[in-house]
Short mmCIF file of C-alpha atoms in Angstrom, two decimals:
data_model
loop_
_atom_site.label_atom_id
_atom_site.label_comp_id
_atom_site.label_asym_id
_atom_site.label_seq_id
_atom_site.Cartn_x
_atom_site.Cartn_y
_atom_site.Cartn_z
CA UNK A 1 96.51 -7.56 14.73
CA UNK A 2 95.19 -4.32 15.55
CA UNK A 3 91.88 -2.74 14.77
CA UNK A 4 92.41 0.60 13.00
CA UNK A 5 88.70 1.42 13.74
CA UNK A 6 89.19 0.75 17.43
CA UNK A 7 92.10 2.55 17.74
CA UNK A 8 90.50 6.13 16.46
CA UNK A 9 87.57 5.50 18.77
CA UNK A 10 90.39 4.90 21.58
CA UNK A 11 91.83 8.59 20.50
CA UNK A 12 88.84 10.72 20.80
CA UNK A 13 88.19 12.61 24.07
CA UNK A 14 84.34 11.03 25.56
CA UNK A 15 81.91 14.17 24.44
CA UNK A 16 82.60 13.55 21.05
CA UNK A 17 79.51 12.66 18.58
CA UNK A 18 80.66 9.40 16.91
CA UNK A 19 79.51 7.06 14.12
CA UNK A 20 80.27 3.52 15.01
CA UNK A 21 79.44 0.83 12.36
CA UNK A 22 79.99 -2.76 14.00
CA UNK A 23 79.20 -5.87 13.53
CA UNK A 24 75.98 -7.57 14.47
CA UNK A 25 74.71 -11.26 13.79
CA UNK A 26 73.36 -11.43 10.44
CA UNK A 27 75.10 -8.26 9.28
CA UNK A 28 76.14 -4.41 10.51
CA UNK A 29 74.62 -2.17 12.25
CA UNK A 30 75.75 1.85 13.38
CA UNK A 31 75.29 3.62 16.59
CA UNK A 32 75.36 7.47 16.01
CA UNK A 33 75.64 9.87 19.35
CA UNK A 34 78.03 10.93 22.00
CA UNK A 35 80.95 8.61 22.76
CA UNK A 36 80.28 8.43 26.93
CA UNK A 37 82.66 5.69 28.14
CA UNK A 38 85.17 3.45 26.85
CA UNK A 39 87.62 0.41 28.32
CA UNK A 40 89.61 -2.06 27.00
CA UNK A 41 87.03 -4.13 25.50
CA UNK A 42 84.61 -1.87 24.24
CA UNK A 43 83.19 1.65 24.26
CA UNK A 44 79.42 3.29 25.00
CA UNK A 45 77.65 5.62 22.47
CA UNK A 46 74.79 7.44 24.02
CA UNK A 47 72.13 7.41 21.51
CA UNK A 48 68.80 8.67 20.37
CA UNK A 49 67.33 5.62 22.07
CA UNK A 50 69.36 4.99 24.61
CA UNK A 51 72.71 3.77 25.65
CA UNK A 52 74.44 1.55 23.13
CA UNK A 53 78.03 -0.98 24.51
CA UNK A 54 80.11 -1.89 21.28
CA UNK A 55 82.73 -4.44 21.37
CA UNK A 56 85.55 -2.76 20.13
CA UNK A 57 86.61 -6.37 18.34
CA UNK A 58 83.24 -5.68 16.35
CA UNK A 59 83.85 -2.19 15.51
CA UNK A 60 84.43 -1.91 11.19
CA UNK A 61 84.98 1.86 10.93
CA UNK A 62 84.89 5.07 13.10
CA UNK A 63 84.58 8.96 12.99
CA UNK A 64 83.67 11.83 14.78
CA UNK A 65 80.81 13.94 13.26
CA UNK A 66 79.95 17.45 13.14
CA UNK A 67 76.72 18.08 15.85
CA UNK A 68 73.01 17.51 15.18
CA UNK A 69 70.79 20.18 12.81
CA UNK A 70 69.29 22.30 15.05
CA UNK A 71 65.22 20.97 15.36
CA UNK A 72 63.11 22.76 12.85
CA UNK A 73 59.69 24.13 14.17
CA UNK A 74 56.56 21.59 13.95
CA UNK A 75 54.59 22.30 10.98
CA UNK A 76 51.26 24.05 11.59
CA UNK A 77 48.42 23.16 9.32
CA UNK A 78 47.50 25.86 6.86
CA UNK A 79 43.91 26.74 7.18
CA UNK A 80 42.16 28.64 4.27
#
């Protein structure tokens, strides 16, 4: 049985921004960044807070997605 999920993270070239949803005990869970490595049994999403390895047997669904907003400037407190 084949993962459909898997296999779309298997097509897409590492530097890609992915969405991962997989499977976690007690529920799901995503991992949103750049898709950095990837091997038989599962593939690394480098994220906001730090590397994340997800067996590709717990991976639900898959897709790349467009880059990051750029940062908007801090706010500065208005003083009258």
């Amino acid at each position: 049985m084949t993962n459909p999920a898997a296999d779309r993270l298997a097509a897409l070239p590492l530097g890609t921004r992915v969405v991962v949803r997989y499977r976690i005990e007690g529920g799901l869970t995503d991992a949103l960044g750049e898709l950095t490595g990837r091997d038989e049994a599962s593939c690394t999403v480098a994220t906001r807070r730090g590397d994340v390895v997800v067996p590709l047997d717990a991976v639900t669904a898959a897709k790349p997605v467009p880059p990051p907003p750029p940062r908007r400037d801090p706010r500065t407190a208005l003083h009258g």
